[in-house]
mmCIF file of C-alpha atoms in Angstrom:
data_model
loop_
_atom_site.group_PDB
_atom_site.id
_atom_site.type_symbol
_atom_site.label_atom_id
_atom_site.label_comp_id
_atom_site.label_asym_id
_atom_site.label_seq_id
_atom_site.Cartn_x
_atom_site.Cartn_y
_atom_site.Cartn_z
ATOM 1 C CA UNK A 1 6.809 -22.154 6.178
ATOM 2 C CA UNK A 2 6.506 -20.458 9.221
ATOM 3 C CA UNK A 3 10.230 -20.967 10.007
ATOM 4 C CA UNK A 4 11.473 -19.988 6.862
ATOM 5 C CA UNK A 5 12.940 -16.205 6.752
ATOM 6 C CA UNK A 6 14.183 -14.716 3.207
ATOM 7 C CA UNK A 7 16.929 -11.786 3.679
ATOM 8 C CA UNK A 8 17.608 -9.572 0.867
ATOM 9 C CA UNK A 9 21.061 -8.163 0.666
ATOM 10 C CA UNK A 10 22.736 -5.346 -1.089
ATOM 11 C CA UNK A 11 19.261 -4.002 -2.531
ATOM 12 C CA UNK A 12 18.766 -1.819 -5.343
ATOM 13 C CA UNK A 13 15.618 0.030 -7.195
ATOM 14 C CA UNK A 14 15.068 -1.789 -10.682
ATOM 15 C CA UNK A 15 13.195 0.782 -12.755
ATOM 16 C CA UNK A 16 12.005 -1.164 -15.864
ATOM 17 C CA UNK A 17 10.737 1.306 -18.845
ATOM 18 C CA UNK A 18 7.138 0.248 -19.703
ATOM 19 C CA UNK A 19 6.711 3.185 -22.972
ATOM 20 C CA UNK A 20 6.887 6.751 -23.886
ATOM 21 C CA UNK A 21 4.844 9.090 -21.457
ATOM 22 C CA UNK A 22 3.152 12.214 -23.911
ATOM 23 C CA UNK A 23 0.641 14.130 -22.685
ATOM 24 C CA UNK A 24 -2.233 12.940 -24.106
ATOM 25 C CA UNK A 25 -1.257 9.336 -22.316
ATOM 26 C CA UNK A 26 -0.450 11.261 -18.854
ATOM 27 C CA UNK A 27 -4.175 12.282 -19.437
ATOM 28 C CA UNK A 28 -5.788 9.248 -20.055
ATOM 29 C CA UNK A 29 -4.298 7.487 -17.243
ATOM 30 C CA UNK A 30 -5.388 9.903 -14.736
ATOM 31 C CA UNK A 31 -8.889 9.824 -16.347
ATOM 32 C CA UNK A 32 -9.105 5.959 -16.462
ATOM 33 C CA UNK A 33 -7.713 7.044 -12.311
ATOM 34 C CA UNK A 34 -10.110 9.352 -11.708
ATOM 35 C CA UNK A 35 -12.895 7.144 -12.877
ATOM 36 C CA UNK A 36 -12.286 4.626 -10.517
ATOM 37 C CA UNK A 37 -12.555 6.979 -7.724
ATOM 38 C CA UNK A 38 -15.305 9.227 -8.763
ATOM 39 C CA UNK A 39 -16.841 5.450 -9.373
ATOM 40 C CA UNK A 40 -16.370 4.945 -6.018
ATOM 41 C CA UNK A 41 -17.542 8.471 -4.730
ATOM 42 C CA UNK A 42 -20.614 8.046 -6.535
ATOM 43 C CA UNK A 43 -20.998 4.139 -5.135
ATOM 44 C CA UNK A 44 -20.706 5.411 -1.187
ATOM 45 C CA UNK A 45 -22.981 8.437 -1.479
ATOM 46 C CA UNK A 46 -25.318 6.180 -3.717
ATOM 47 C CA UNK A 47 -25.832 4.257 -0.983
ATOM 48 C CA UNK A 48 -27.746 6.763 1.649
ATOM 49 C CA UNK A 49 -29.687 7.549 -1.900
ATOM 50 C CA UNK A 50 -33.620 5.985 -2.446
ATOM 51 C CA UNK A 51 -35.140 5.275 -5.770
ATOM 52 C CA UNK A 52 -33.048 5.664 -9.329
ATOM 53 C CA UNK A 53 -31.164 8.434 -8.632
ATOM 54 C CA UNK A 54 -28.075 6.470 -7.520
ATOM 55 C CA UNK A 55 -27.444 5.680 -11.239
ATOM 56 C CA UNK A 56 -27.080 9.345 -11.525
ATOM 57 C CA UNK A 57 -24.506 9.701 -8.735
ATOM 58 C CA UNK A 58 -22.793 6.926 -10.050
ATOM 59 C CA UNK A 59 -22.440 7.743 -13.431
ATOM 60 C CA UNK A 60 -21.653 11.787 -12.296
ATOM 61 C CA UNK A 61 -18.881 10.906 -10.108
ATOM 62 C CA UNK A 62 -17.216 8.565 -12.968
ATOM 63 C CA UNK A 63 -17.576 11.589 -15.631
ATOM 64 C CA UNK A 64 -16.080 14.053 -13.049
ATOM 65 C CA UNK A 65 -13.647 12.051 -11.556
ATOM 66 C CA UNK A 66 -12.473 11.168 -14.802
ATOM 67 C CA UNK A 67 -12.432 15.318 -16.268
ATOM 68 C CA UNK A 68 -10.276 16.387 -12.798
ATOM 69 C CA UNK A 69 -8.206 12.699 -13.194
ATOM 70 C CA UNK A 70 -7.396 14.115 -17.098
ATOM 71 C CA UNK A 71 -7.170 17.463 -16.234
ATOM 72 C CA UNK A 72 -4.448 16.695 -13.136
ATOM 73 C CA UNK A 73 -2.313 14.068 -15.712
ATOM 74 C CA UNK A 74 -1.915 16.561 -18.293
ATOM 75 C CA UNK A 75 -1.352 19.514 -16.013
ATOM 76 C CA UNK A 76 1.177 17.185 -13.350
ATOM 77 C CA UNK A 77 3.318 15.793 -17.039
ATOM 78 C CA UNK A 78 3.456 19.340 -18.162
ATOM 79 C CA UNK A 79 4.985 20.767 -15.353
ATOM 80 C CA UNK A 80 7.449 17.837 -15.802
ATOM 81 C CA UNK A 81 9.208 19.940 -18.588
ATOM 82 C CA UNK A 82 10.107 16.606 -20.377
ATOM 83 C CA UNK A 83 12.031 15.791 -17.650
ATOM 84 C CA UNK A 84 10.443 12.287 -16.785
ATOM 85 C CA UNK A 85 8.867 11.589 -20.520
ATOM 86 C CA UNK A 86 8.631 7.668 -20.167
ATOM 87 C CA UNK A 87 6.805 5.174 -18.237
ATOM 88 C CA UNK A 88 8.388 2.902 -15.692
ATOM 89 C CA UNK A 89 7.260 0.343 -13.165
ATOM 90 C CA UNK A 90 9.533 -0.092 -10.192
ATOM 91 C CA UNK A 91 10.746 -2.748 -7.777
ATOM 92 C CA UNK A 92 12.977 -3.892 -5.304
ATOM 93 C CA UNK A 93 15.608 -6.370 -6.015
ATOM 94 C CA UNK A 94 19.066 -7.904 -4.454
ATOM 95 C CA UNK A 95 22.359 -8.857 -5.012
ATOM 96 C CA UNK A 96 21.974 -11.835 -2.920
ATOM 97 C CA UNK A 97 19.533 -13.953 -0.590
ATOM 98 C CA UNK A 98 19.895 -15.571 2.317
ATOM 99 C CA UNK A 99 17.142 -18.147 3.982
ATOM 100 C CA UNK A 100 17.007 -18.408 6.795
ATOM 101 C CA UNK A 101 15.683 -21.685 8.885
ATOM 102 C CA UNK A 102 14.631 -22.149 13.122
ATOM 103 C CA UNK A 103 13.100 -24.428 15.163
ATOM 104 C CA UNK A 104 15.693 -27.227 14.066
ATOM 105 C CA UNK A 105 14.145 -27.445 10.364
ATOM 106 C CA UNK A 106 17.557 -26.311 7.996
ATOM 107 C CA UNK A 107 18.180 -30.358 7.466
ATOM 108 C CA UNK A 108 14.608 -30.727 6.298
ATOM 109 C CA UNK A 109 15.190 -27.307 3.969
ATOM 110 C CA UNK A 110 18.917 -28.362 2.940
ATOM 111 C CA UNK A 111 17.356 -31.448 1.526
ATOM 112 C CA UNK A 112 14.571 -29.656 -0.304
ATOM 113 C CA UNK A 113 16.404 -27.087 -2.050
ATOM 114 C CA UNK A 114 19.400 -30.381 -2.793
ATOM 115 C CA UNK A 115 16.305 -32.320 -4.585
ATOM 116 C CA UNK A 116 15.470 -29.335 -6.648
ATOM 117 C CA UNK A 117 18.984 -28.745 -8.187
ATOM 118 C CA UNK A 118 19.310 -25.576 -5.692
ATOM 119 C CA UNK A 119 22.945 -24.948 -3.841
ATOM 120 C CA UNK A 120 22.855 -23.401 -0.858
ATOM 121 C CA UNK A 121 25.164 -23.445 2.605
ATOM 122 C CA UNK A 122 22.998 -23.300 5.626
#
């Protein structure tokens, strides 16, 4: 494996739409995002913190995090003007691959990709 290079050619941004973006969903996700970091705000100053009140920090910094994580994904979609109103994940992708083999190993490869029904020049 360690003489086995993959080159992408010809890439391209694949932007696959996941749902409808309103509002109310741009504020829930930055709540459920703010959450997670005012969980872990409340986790690292919880730990210089003695006796029960760490459950306090913890559970603060989740409740704010999570108002400024709502208040940020409604205000940040708003000022969107319903220009971006969907949801989309995003990736990489190409036209075409090329592997690449050293060290004297492309017979050993040619064979492997021949066995699993895989055409390749090399």
């Amino acid at each position: 494996m360690e003489q086995i290079d993959i080159v992408g050619s010809d890439l391209r941004l694949v932007e696959h739409v996941t749902g409808r973006m309103t509002k109310g969903r741009a504020a829930a996700m930055g709540a459920a995002s703010g959450a997670w970091f005012g969980l872990f705000i409340g986790l690292l100053v919880g730990l210089f913190t003695t006796g029960g009140a760490w459950l306090g920090l913890i559970l603060g910094g989740i409740l704010i995090g999570a108002l400024w994580g709502a208040i940020f994904g409604f205000v940040g979609h708003a000022a969107t003007g319903g220009q971006r109103d969907f949801s989309s994940t995003r990736s990489l992708a190409a036209a075409r691959y090329d592997v690449i083999v050293r060290g004297g190993h492309a017979d050993h490869a040619r064979g492997i990709l021949q066995r699993e029904g895989l055409s390749g020049t090399a």
